[in-house]
Amino acid sequence: MKKSISGFSKLSKLGKLKWLVENFFKDPERVMKDLMSYWLHDEEKQKIIDGFSENTISNFYLPYGVAPNFLINGHTYCVPMVIEESSVVAAASSAAKFWLSRGGFQAEVLSTHKVGQIHFCWSGNDQLLYDHLDRMKEVMLNRTSNLTHNMRMRGGGIVEIALLDFSNQEPECYQLHIKFETVDSMGANFINSVLEELSEVFNKYVQEHIDSNGVEIIMSILSNYTPECLVRAAVSCRVDELGEQKGSLNAHEFARRFQKAVRIAHIDPYRATTHNKGIFNGIDAVVLATANDFRAVEACGHAYAARDGKYRSLTDCKIEDGLFKFWIEIPLAIGTTGGLTSLHPMAKRSLELLGHPDASTLMMIVASIGLAQNFAAIRSLVTTGIQHGHMRMHLINILNRLEATESEMKAAILFFKEKQVSFAAVRDYLAQLRSEAQTEDAVAIPT
Ligand code: MEV
């Protein structure tokens, strides 16, 4: 057994796989066959997927589902969702249908700026940096104009450069805080390339005009915190239009309990984390389906949820003048061109399904899904409880694992309607059902 290796990355895909199965698995041939069974038949597409990462040996599948009936700003969308958790797509679809007949989702993009930072150390008089700032900015914009040309042609580019002083928190620490507009692309590569170039121009300027030693550039990188790339999505209706809910809850009682649940997620970070996790169930699923960066979106959303120093709900709810209002405000740095969005074969299909949206439209769709997901979760929590819906999906997963036939599925769903679902209970029920069927068959065979 050789658990370590040098030059692994240089091996062919088959070579990597062979080394792996021979050194880490008991039945190399079977495992090799298994891992290869997930390769795509279309070699071209497989090559594209392999190109996204390194040391790829196989593909890891996640379900690709759709949530229909999302009425957003008057357009109806069928929204692609990639997620492994059961009930999420069902919950989004059910919330979409609920709001379809109540005016749908109203969404607007509030701002679209992204942020890049050049962190540097400076031991000289900082007033000198401030005195030169305007001239420095001019030079920096000019000297990076080649890099920003295409983006500027599309309406984007560098929007603002500010000098920030962190030296009272960490000796000699300063930052150039740079705002970007990246139009329909998420823009990570663009921002990082421009930042690296800007940092060189900046240092050169300081060397030539302020101090020949220049500054010490520590790092140049975008910030995934983009509170000014903000979108809002909202639903509202008269309280009585909410209708009677499961558990014989009338509309007013439901609205009151719903609002309380949202308030709790504003005052208690323990609840807020679960509440926001539910929101990201929906958001991540669409972000993934469109091959956007879900880690960036998550990191930013959680930082935003803690923007006033306490981690809180990303959604809000108000009952005012007989109206139920529920909304989300969330930063979403996502794109519809560039990066994987235009490379991943399934992302291309997702964007086609959504009608080739621009980045702002995608932000509004994603925020609406997050809101819908949160609506569905809270609606379950304050009425029947979450397990009710979950258990049905859980039951179906168990039945699939036990290779239940369609008629066994139907019988089991009916049988477990009001009963606790567990793997053992379903296994025993199926065994009973199958043995009864066998007895019946035996009786039916004429002797
Ligand atoms: C489960 O993935 C998500 C929920 O826990 C969200 C919530 O509690 O609001 C149902």
PDB file of N, CA, C and O in Angstrom, residues 175-205:
ATOM      1  N   GLN A 175      -5.182  50.527   3.417  1.00  0.00           N
ATOM      2  CA  GLN A 175      -5.854  49.764   2.365  1.00  0.00           C
ATOM      3  C   GLN A 175      -6.349  50.698   1.262  1.00  0.00           C
ATOM      4  O   GLN A 175      -6.868  51.781   1.546  1.00  0.00           O
ATOM      5  N   LEU A 176      -6.194  50.260   0.026  1.00  0.00           N
ATOM      6  CA  LEU A 176      -6.925  50.927  -1.056  1.00  0.00           C
ATOM      7  C   LEU A 176      -8.196  50.106  -1.241  1.00  0.00           C
ATOM      8  O   LEU A 176      -8.138  48.895  -1.513  1.00  0.00           O
ATOM      9  N   HIS A 177      -9.316  50.749  -1.013  1.00  0.00           N
ATOM     10  CA  HIS A 177     -10.616  50.077  -1.064  1.00  0.00           C
ATOM     11  C   HIS A 177     -11.256  50.500  -2.383  1.00  0.00           C
ATOM     12  O   HIS A 177     -11.553  51.681  -2.591  1.00  0.00           O
ATOM     13  N   ILE A 178     -11.436  49.510  -3.272  1.00  0.00           N
ATOM     14  CA  ILE A 178     -11.797  49.860  -4.657  1.00  0.00           C
ATOM     15  C   ILE A 178     -13.147  49.251  -5.033  1.00  0.00           C
ATOM     16  O   ILE A 178     -13.362  48.046  -4.846  1.00  0.00           O
ATOM     17  N   LYS A 179     -14.042  50.099  -5.524  1.00  0.00           N
ATOM     18  CA  LYS A 179     -15.354  49.610  -5.941  1.00  0.00           C
ATOM     19  C   LYS A 179     -15.354  49.362  -7.438  1.00  0.00           C
ATOM     20  O   LYS A 179     -14.805  50.171  -8.208  1.00  0.00           O
ATOM     21  N   PHE A 180     -15.974  48.246  -7.824  1.00  0.00           N
ATOM     22  CA  PHE A 180     -16.042  47.866  -9.244  1.00  0.00           C
ATOM     23  C   PHE A 180     -17.489  47.670  -9.676  1.00  0.00           C
ATOM     24  O   PHE A 180     -18.333  47.273  -8.884  1.00  0.00           O
ATOM     25  N   GLU A 181     -17.707  47.913 -10.969  1.00  0.00           N
ATOM     26  CA  GLU A 181     -18.965  47.493 -11.597  1.00  0.00           C
ATOM     27  C   GLU A 181     -18.570  46.437 -12.615  1.00  0.00           C
ATOM     28  O   GLU A 181     -17.726  46.700 -13.479  1.00  0.00           O
ATOM     29  N   THR A 182     -19.142  45.237 -12.494  1.00  0.00           N
ATOM     30  CA  THR A 182     -18.738  44.175 -13.426  1.00  0.00           C
ATOM     31  C   THR A 182     -19.918  43.718 -14.305  1.00  0.00           C
ATOM     32  O   THR A 182     -19.869  42.635 -14.905  1.00  0.00           O
ATOM     33  N   VAL A 183     -20.964  44.526 -14.349  1.00  0.00           N
ATOM     34  CA  VAL A 183     -22.126  44.323 -15.229  1.00  0.00           C
ATOM     35  C   VAL A 183     -22.685  42.904 -15.080  1.00  0.00           C
ATOM     36  O   VAL A 183     -23.124  42.550 -14.004  1.00  0.00           O
ATOM     37  N   ASP A 184     -22.634  42.082 -16.156  1.00  0.00           N
ATOM     38  CA  ASP A 184     -23.289  40.774 -16.075  1.00  0.00           C
ATOM     39  C   ASP A 184     -22.378  39.645 -15.617  1.00  0.00           C
ATOM     40  O   ASP A 184     -22.800  38.498 -15.531  1.00  0.00           O
ATOM     41  N   SER A 185     -21.116  39.977 -15.336  1.00  0.00           N
ATOM     42  CA  SER A 185     -20.235  38.907 -14.860  1.00  0.00           C
ATOM     43  C   SER A 185     -20.053  39.048 -13.361  1.00  0.00           C
ATOM     44  O   SER A 185     -20.162  40.147 -12.811  1.00  0.00           O
ATOM     45  N   MET A 186     -19.784  37.907 -12.710  1.00  0.00           N
ATOM     46  CA  MET A 186     -19.484  37.968 -11.277  1.00  0.00           C
ATOM     47  C   MET A 186     -18.213  38.784 -11.097  1.00  0.00           C
ATOM     48  O   MET A 186     -18.067  39.550 -10.158  1.00  0.00           O
ATOM     49  N   GLY A 187     -17.267  38.591 -12.013  1.00  0.00           N
ATOM     50  CA  GLY A 187     -16.143  39.512 -12.125  1.00  0.00           C
ATOM     51  C   GLY A 187     -14.935  39.213 -11.247  1.00  0.00           C
ATOM     52  O   GLY A 187     -14.024  40.040 -11.162  1.00  0.00           O
ATOM     53  N   ALA A 188     -14.899  38.027 -10.624  1.00  0.00           N
ATOM     54  CA  ALA A 188     -13.791  37.736  -9.708  1.00  0.00           C
ATOM     55  C   ALA A 188     -12.433  37.830 -10.411  1.00  0.00           C
ATOM     56  O   ALA A 188     -11.505  38.475  -9.911  1.00  0.00           O
ATOM     57  N   ASN A 189     -12.320  37.201 -11.573  1.00  0.00           N
ATOM     58  CA  ASN A 189     -11.036  37.217 -12.277  1.00  0.00           C
ATOM     59  C   ASN A 189     -10.662  38.615 -12.727  1.00  0.00           C
ATOM     60  O   ASN A 189      -9.511  39.032 -12.606  1.00  0.00           O
ATOM     61  N   PHE A 190     -11.672  39.327 -13.228  1.00  0.00           N
ATOM     62  CA  PHE A 190     -11.428  40.698 -13.682  1.00  0.00           C
ATOM     63  C   PHE A 190     -10.917  41.535 -12.507  1.00  0.00           C
ATOM     64  O   PHE A 190      -9.884  42.219 -12.596  1.00  0.00           O
ATOM     65  N   ILE A 191     -11.626  41.474 -11.393  1.00  0.00           N
ATOM     66  CA  ILE A 191     -11.256  42.303 -10.238  1.00  0.00           C
ATOM     67  C   ILE A 191      -9.846  41.948  -9.757  1.00  0.00           C
ATOM     68  O   ILE A 191      -9.008  42.833  -9.540  1.00  0.00           O
ATOM     69  N   ASN A 192      -9.576  40.652  -9.634  1.00  0.00           N
ATOM     70  CA  ASN A 192      -8.265  40.257  -9.109  1.00  0.00           C
ATOM     71  C   ASN A 192      -7.124  40.655 -10.055  1.00  0.00           C
ATOM     72  O   ASN A 192      -6.064  41.105  -9.606  1.00  0.00           O
ATOM     73  N   SER A 193      -7.353  40.518 -11.356  1.00  0.00           N
ATOM     74  CA  SER A 193      -6.297  40.921 -12.314  1.00  0.00           C
ATOM     75  C   SER A 193      -6.063  42.420 -12.222  1.00  0.00           C
ATOM     76  O   SER A 193      -4.918  42.883 -12.185  1.00  0.00           O
ATOM     77  N   VAL A 194      -7.155  43.182 -12.184  1.00  0.00           N
ATOM     78  CA  VAL A 194      -7.007  44.645 -12.130  1.00  0.00           C
ATOM     79  C   VAL A 194      -6.311  45.042 -10.820  1.00  0.00           C
ATOM     80  O   VAL A 194      -5.428  45.918 -10.809  1.00  0.00           O
ATOM     81  N   LEU A 195      -6.678  44.395  -9.730  1.00  0.00           N
ATOM     82  CA  LEU A 195      -6.073  44.747  -8.434  1.00  0.00           C
ATOM     83  C   LEU A 195      -4.565  44.533  -8.438  1.00  0.00           C
ATOM     84  O   LEU A 195      -3.808  45.362  -7.932  1.00  0.00           O
ATOM     85  N   GLU A 196      -4.151  43.399  -9.025  1.00  0.00           N
ATOM     86  CA  GLU A 196      -2.702  43.119  -9.017  1.00  0.00           C
ATOM     87  C   GLU A 196      -1.952  44.168  -9.834  1.00  0.00           C
ATOM     88  O   GLU A 196      -0.882  44.625  -9.447  1.00  0.00           O
ATOM     89  N   GLU A 197      -2.559  44.554 -10.955  1.00  0.00           N
ATOM     90  CA  GLU A 197      -1.940  45.585 -11.800  1.00  0.00           C
ATOM     91  C   GLU A 197      -1.947  46.932 -11.052  1.00  0.00           C
ATOM     92  O   GLU A 197      -0.942  47.652 -11.013  1.00  0.00           O
ATOM     93  N   LEU A 198      -3.092  47.245 -10.448  1.00  0.00           N
ATOM     94  CA  LEU A 198      -3.207  48.514  -9.719  1.00  0.00           C
ATOM     95  C   LEU A 198      -2.172  48.619  -8.607  1.00  0.00           C
ATOM     96  O   LEU A 198      -1.607  49.689  -8.361  1.00  0.00           O
ATOM     97  N   SER A 199      -1.930  47.500  -7.936  1.00  0.00           N
ATOM     98  CA  SER A 199      -1.003  47.557  -6.796  1.00  0.00           C
ATOM     99  C   SER A 199       0.405  47.905  -7.277  1.00  0.00           C
ATOM    100  O   SER A 199       1.136  48.633  -6.618  1.00  0.00           O
ATOM    101  N   GLU A 200       0.764  47.377  -8.471  1.00  0.00           N
ATOM    102  CA  GLU A 200       2.096  47.708  -9.014  1.00  0.00           C
ATOM    103  C   GLU A 200       2.178  49.181  -9.399  1.00  0.00           C
ATOM    104  O   GLU A 200       3.168  49.859  -9.108  1.00  0.00           O
ATOM    105  N   VAL A 201       1.111  49.660 -10.052  1.00  0.00           N
ATOM    106  CA  VAL A 201       1.086  51.073 -10.473  1.00  0.00           C
ATOM    107  C   VAL A 201       1.151  51.969  -9.235  1.00  0.00           C
ATOM    108  O   VAL A 201       1.895  52.971  -9.195  1.00  0.00           O
ATOM    109  N   PHE A 202       0.399  51.596  -8.224  1.00  0.00           N
ATOM    110  CA  PHE A 202       0.347  52.378  -6.983  1.00  0.00           C
ATOM    111  C   PHE A 202       1.740  52.450  -6.339  1.00  0.00           C
ATOM    112  O   PHE A 202       2.246  53.533  -5.995  1.00  0.00           O
ATOM    113  N   ASN A 203       2.367  51.304  -6.222  1.00  0.00           N
ATOM    114  CA  ASN A 203       3.684  51.270  -5.578  1.00  0.00           C
ATOM    115  C   ASN A 203       4.705  52.095  -6.371  1.00  0.00           C
ATOM    116  O   ASN A 203       5.520  52.831  -5.797  1.00  0.00           O
ATOM    117  N   LYS A 204       4.631  51.972  -7.678  1.00  0.00           N
ATOM    118  CA  LYS A 204       5.550  52.717  -8.535  1.00  0.00           C
ATOM    119  C   LYS A 204       5.338  54.231  -8.346  1.00  0.00           C
ATOM    120  O   LYS A 204       6.296  55.007  -8.254  1.00  0.00           O
ATOM    121  N   TYR A 205       4.062  54.612  -8.254  1.00  0.00           N
ATOM    122  CA  TYR A 205       3.749  56.038  -8.074  1.00  0.00           C
ATOM    123  C   TYR A 205       4.378  56.534  -6.764  1.00  0.00           C
ATOM    124  O   TYR A 205       5.020  57.601  -6.714  1.00  0.00           O
TER     125      TYR A 205
END
